[in-house]
CSV table of C-alpha atoms and ligand atoms in Angstrom, one decimal:
chain,number,residue,atom,x,y,z
A,279,MET,CA,-6.1,28.9,-17.6
A,280,LYS,CA,-5.6,29.8,-14.0
A,281,VAL,CA,-2.0,29.7,-12.7
A,282,TYR,CA,-1.4,28.9,-9.2
A,283,ASN,CA,1.7,29.5,-7.1
A,284,ILE,CA,3.0,26.2,-6.1
A,285,PHE,CA,3.5,27.6,-2.4
A,286,SER,CA,0.0,28.8,-2.1
A,287,PRO,CA,-2.5,26.7,0.0
A,288,ALA,CA,-4.8,24.2,-1.7
A,289,LYS,CA,-7.4,21.6,-0.7
A,290,ALA,CA,-7.4,17.8,-1.3
A,291,GLY,CA,-11.0,17.0,-1.0
A,292,SER,CA,-11.8,18.5,2.5
A,293,VAL,CA,-8.1,18.5,3.6
A,294,GLU,CA,-6.5,21.8,3.8
A,295,LEU,CA,-2.9,21.8,2.5
A,296,LYS,CA,-0.2,24.5,3.2
A,297,ASN,CA,1.1,24.3,-0.3
A,298,ARG,CA,0.7,22.4,-3.6
A,299,ILE,CA,3.5,20.1,-3.2
A,300,VAL,CA,2.7,16.5,-2.9
A,301,MET,CA,5.2,13.8,-2.1
A,302,ALA,CA,4.7,10.6,-4.1
A,303,PRO,CA,4.5,7.2,-2.4
A,304,MET,CA,7.8,5.4,-2.0
A,305,THR,CA,8.4,2.0,-0.6
A,306,ARG,CA,11.4,2.2,1.6
A,307,CYS,CA,11.6,-1.3,3.2
A,308,ARG,CA,12.6,0.1,6.7
A,309,ALA,CA,9.7,-1.3,8.8
A,310,ILE,CA,11.4,-4.2,10.6
A,311,GLY,CA,8.8,-6.8,11.6
A,312,ASN,CA,6.4,-4.8,9.2
A,313,ILE,CA,6.0,-2.2,12.1
A,314,PRO,CA,6.4,1.5,11.5
A,315,ASN,CA,9.3,2.9,13.6
A,316,LYS,CA,11.3,5.9,14.7
A,317,LEU,CA,13.6,5.9,11.7
A,318,MET,CA,10.5,6.2,9.4
A,319,ALA,CA,9.1,8.9,11.6
A,320,GLU,CA,12.5,10.7,11.1
A,321,TYR,CA,12.4,10.2,7.3
A,322,TYR,CA,8.7,11.6,7.0
A,323,LYS,CA,9.5,14.5,9.4
A,324,GLN,CA,12.4,15.5,7.1
A,325,ARG,CA,9.9,15.8,4.3
A,326,CYS,CA,7.0,17.6,6.1
A,327,GLY,CA,7.6,20.8,4.2
A,328,ALA,CA,5.4,19.3,1.4
A,329,GLY,CA,1.8,20.2,1.7
A,330,LEU,CA,0.8,16.5,1.5
A,331,ILE,CA,2.9,13.3,1.9
A,332,ILE,CA,1.5,10.0,0.5
A,333,THR,CA,3.2,7.2,2.6
A,334,GLU,CA,5.0,4.2,1.2
A,335,GLY,CA,2.7,1.3,0.1
A,336,THR,CA,1.3,-0.1,3.3
A,337,ALA,CA,-0.5,-3.6,3.7
A,338,PRO,CA,-4.0,-3.7,4.7
A,339,SER,CA,-3.5,-7.4,5.9
A,340,PRO,CA,-0.8,-10.1,6.4
A,341,ASN,CA,-1.6,-11.4,2.8
A,342,GLY,CA,-0.6,-8.0,1.4
A,343,LEU,CA,2.9,-8.1,2.9
A,344,GLY,CA,4.7,-9.3,-0.3
A,345,TYR,CA,7.9,-7.4,0.1
A,346,ALA,CA,10.5,-7.6,2.8
A,347,ARG,CA,10.2,-5.1,5.6
A,348,ILE,CA,7.1,-3.1,4.2
A,349,PRO,CA,4.8,-1.8,6.9
A,350,GLY,CA,1.2,-2.8,7.6
A,351,ILE,CA,-1.7,-1.1,9.1
A,352,PHE,CA,-3.8,-4.1,10.5
A,353,SER,CA,-2.4,-4.6,14.0
A,354,LYS,CA,-2.3,-2.5,17.1
A,355,PRO,CA,1.5,-2.1,17.2
A,356,GLN,CA,1.4,-1.0,13.6
A,357,VAL,CA,-1.1,1.7,14.4
A,358,GLU,CA,0.9,2.8,17.3
A,359,GLY,CA,4.0,3.0,15.1
A,360,TRP,CA,2.0,5.1,12.5
A,361,LYS,CA,0.9,7.6,15.4
A,362,LEU,CA,4.6,8.5,15.7
A,363,ILE,CA,4.7,9.4,11.9
A,364,THR,CA,1.4,11.3,11.8
A,365,THR,CA,2.3,13.3,14.9
A,366,ALA,CA,5.8,14.1,13.5
A,367,VAL,CA,4.2,15.4,10.3
A,368,HIS,CA,1.4,17.3,11.8
A,369,ASP,CA,3.6,19.0,14.3
A,370,CYS,CA,5.3,20.9,11.4
A,371,GLY,CA,2.0,21.7,9.7
A,372,GLY,CA,2.1,18.9,7.1
A,373,LYS,CA,-0.7,16.5,6.0
A,374,ILE,CA,-0.2,12.8,5.4
A,375,PHE,CA,-2.3,10.1,3.7
A,376,VAL,CA,-1.5,6.3,4.0
A,377,GLN,CA,-1.3,4.4,0.8
A,378,LEU,CA,-2.9,1.0,1.1
A,379,MET,CA,-1.1,-1.5,-1.1
A,380,HIS,CA,-2.0,-5.2,-1.2
A,381,THR,CA,0.8,-6.9,-3.0
A,382,GLY,CA,-1.3,-9.9,-4.2
A,383,ARG,CA,0.8,-12.1,-6.5
A,384,ILE,CA,3.9,-9.6,-6.2
A,385,SER,CA,5.0,-11.5,-3.2
A,386,HIS,CA,7.0,-14.4,-1.8
A,387,ARG,CA,6.4,-16.7,1.2
A,388,PHE,CA,9.9,-15.8,2.5
A,389,ASN,CA,8.7,-12.2,3.0
A,390,MET,CA,5.4,-13.0,4.5
A,391,PRO,CA,4.2,-13.9,8.1
A,392,GLU,CA,3.3,-17.5,9.0
A,393,GLY,CA,-0.3,-18.4,8.0
A,394,SER,CA,-0.5,-15.7,5.2
A,395,HIS,CA,-1.5,-16.6,1.7
A,396,ILE,CA,-0.3,-15.3,-1.8
A,397,ILE,CA,-3.6,-14.5,-3.6
A,398,SER,CA,-4.6,-12.9,-6.8
A,399,ALA,CA,-7.5,-12.6,-9.2
A,400,SER,CA,-6.5,-15.8,-10.8
A,401,ALA,CA,-3.7,-18.5,-10.4
A,402,VAL,CA,-1.3,-16.6,-12.8
A,403,LYS,CA,2.4,-16.2,-12.1
A,404,ALA,CA,4.0,-12.8,-12.5
A,405,ALA,CA,7.2,-12.8,-14.8
A,406,GLY,CA,10.4,-12.2,-13.0
A,407,GLN,CA,12.0,-12.3,-9.6
A,408,MET,CA,11.9,-10.5,-6.3
A,409,TRP,CA,14.1,-9.9,-3.3
A,410,THR,CA,13.8,-11.9,-0.1
A,411,ASP,CA,16.1,-11.2,2.9
A,412,SER,CA,16.7,-15.0,3.6
A,413,GLU,CA,17.2,-16.4,0.0
A,414,LYS,CA,18.0,-13.2,-2.0
A,415,MET,CA,16.4,-13.1,-5.5
A,416,GLN,CA,13.5,-15.6,-6.0
A,417,ASP,CA,11.0,-16.3,-8.8
A,418,PHE,CA,7.6,-15.0,-8.2
A,419,PRO,CA,5.2,-17.8,-7.1
A,420,VAL,CA,2.0,-19.0,-8.7
A,421,PRO,CA,-0.6,-17.3,-6.5
A,422,GLU,CA,-3.9,-18.7,-5.3
A,423,GLY,CA,-6.9,-17.4,-7.4
A,424,MET,CA,-9.3,-15.9,-4.9
A,425,THR,CA,-12.6,-17.4,-4.0
A,426,SER,CA,-15.6,-14.9,-3.9
A,427,GLU,CA,-15.5,-15.4,-0.1
A,428,GLU,CA,-11.9,-14.3,0.1
A,429,LEU,CA,-12.8,-11.4,-2.1
A,430,ILE,CA,-15.4,-10.2,0.4
A,431,HIS,CA,-12.9,-10.9,3.2
A,432,THR,CA,-10.2,-8.9,1.4
A,433,LYS,CA,-12.4,-6.0,1.0
A,434,ALA,CA,-13.2,-6.0,4.6
A,435,GLU,CA,-9.6,-5.9,5.4
A,436,PHE,CA,-9.2,-2.7,3.3
A,437,VAL,CA,-12.2,-1.2,5.2
A,438,SER,CA,-10.5,-2.1,8.5
A,439,ALA,CA,-7.2,-0.7,7.5
A,440,ALA,CA,-8.9,2.6,6.5
A,441,LYS,CA,-10.5,2.8,10.0
A,442,ASN,CA,-7.1,2.0,11.5
A,443,ALA,CA,-5.7,4.8,9.5
A,444,MET,CA,-8.1,7.3,11.0
A,445,THR,CA,-7.1,6.0,14.5
A,446,ALA,CA,-3.5,6.4,13.7
A,447,GLY,CA,-4.2,10.1,12.7
A,448,PHE,CA,-4.0,10.0,9.0
A,449,ASP,CA,-5.7,12.8,7.0
A,450,GLY,CA,-6.8,10.3,4.3
A,451,VAL,CA,-6.3,7.1,2.5
A,452,GLU,CA,-5.0,6.4,-1.0
A,453,LEU,CA,-5.8,3.0,-2.6
A,454,HIS,CA,-2.9,1.7,-4.7
A,455,GLY,CA,-4.7,0.6,-7.9
A,456,ALA,CA,-1.6,0.5,-10.2
A,457,ASN,CA,1.9,-1.0,-10.6
A,458,GLY,CA,0.7,-4.5,-10.8
A,459,TYR,CA,-0.5,-5.1,-7.3
A,460,LEU,CA,-3.8,-6.8,-6.2
A,461,LEU,CA,-6.3,-4.2,-7.5
A,462,GLU,CA,-4.6,-4.0,-10.8
A,463,GLN,CA,-4.3,-7.8,-10.9
A,464,PHE,CA,-8.1,-7.5,-11.1
A,465,LEU,CA,-8.2,-4.8,-13.6
A,466,SER,CA,-5.9,-6.5,-16.1
A,467,PRO,CA,-7.1,-9.2,-18.4
A,468,VAL,CA,-3.5,-10.7,-18.3
A,469,SER,CA,-3.7,-11.5,-14.7
A,470,ASN,CA,-7.4,-11.7,-14.2
A,471,LEU,CA,-8.9,-14.9,-16.1
A,472,ARG,CA,-12.0,-15.2,-14.0
A,473,ASN,CA,-15.4,-15.8,-15.5
A,474,ASP,CA,-17.5,-14.7,-12.5
A,475,LEU,CA,-18.8,-11.3,-11.4
A,476,TYR,CA,-15.1,-10.1,-11.1
A,477,GLY,CA,-13.7,-11.1,-14.4
A,478,GLY,CA,-14.5,-10.8,-18.2
A,479,ASN,CA,-15.4,-7.4,-19.4
A,480,ILE,CA,-13.8,-4.3,-18.0
A,481,GLU,CA,-16.9,-3.5,-15.8
A,482,LYS,CA,-16.6,-6.8,-14.0
A,483,ARG,CA,-12.8,-6.6,-13.7
A,484,CYS,CA,-13.3,-3.1,-12.1
A,485,ARG,CA,-15.9,-4.5,-9.7
B,92,LIG,C1,12.1,3.6,-4.5
B,92,LIG,C2,10.6,3.8,-5.0
B,92,LIG,C3,9.6,3.2,-4.5
B,92,LIG,C4,8.3,3.4,-4.9
B,92,LIG,N1,7.3,2.9,-4.1
B,92,LIG,C5,5.9,3.2,-4.6
B,92,LIG,C6,4.9,2.9,-3.7
B,92,LIG,O1,5.1,2.3,-2.7
B,92,LIG,N2,3.7,3.3,-4.2
B,92,LIG,C7,3.5,3.8,-5.4
B,92,LIG,O2,2.2,4.1,-5.7
B,92,LIG,N3,4.5,4.2,-6.1
B,92,LIG,C8,5.7,3.9,-5.7
B,92,LIG,N4,6.8,4.4,-6.5
B,92,LIG,C9,6.5,5.2,-7.7
B,92,LIG,C10,6.6,6.5,-7.4
B,92,LIG,O3,5.7,7.0,-6.6
B,92,LIG,C11,6.7,7.3,-8.8
B,92,LIG,O4,8.0,7.0,-9.2
B,92,LIG,C12,6.4,8.7,-8.6
B,92,LIG,O5,5.1,8.7,-8.7
B,92,LIG,C13,7.0,9.6,-9.7
B,92,LIG,O6,6.6,9.2,-10.9
B,92,LIG,P1,7.6,9.2,-12.1
B,92,LIG,O7,8.7,8.2,-11.6
B,92,LIG,O8,7.0,8.8,-13.3
B,92,LIG,O9,8.2,10.6,-12.1
B,92,LIG,C14,8.1,4.2,-6.1
B,92,LIG,C15,9.2,4.7,-6.7
B,92,LIG,C16,10.4,4.5,-6.3
B,92,LIG,C17,11.6,5.1,-7.0
């Protein structure tokens, strides 16, 4: 087995890292109005000694903004806000990937912008409650099961968010496929009761 010094350079795909320390994604709920800001730039700058930072979960669309004060990467002001952060990290030799996190049913309308929808693989409510700034703890709602058109639309939102990430100066994108958010809501037979191309056996749930 080859042993590496944790402070030696490494590569993540084609991205060169100054060391092998990677900061895990952590939701911080500091993006007032869902727009990345100077406080967040300071937070990431303080941690730029890591070879690679994965950002907090970031919504690819208004429907993905389930938690209070999480950032998005679908509007121009959000892209401009992220530029502050990627610049701060790059200025000290760090690299940074944005984590795209669509919350799906882990959401509440009190946290979401007007006109957005709480969507999931199927209309199955998550157990438990979540924080909302206006009404404190609230039960998770019953989400809308996505139509196949919505599925295609949501996929396009991820693509567009990834393109925005490149515009904002990110070195890469991580898709959040775990922890009960939208992508995992499709993977799990508990939350995915579909019987179309996207539900049933594991192959279809992964599609
Ligand atoms: C406050 C907090 C926020 C988190 N937010 C995210 C997140 O946005 N995305 C994610 O993939 N994981 C998130 N996590 C999970 C951490 O990334 C995870 O704890 C980390 O990978 C370390 O794993 P461990 O807790 O098993 O050691 C969060 C964890 C904490 C404590």
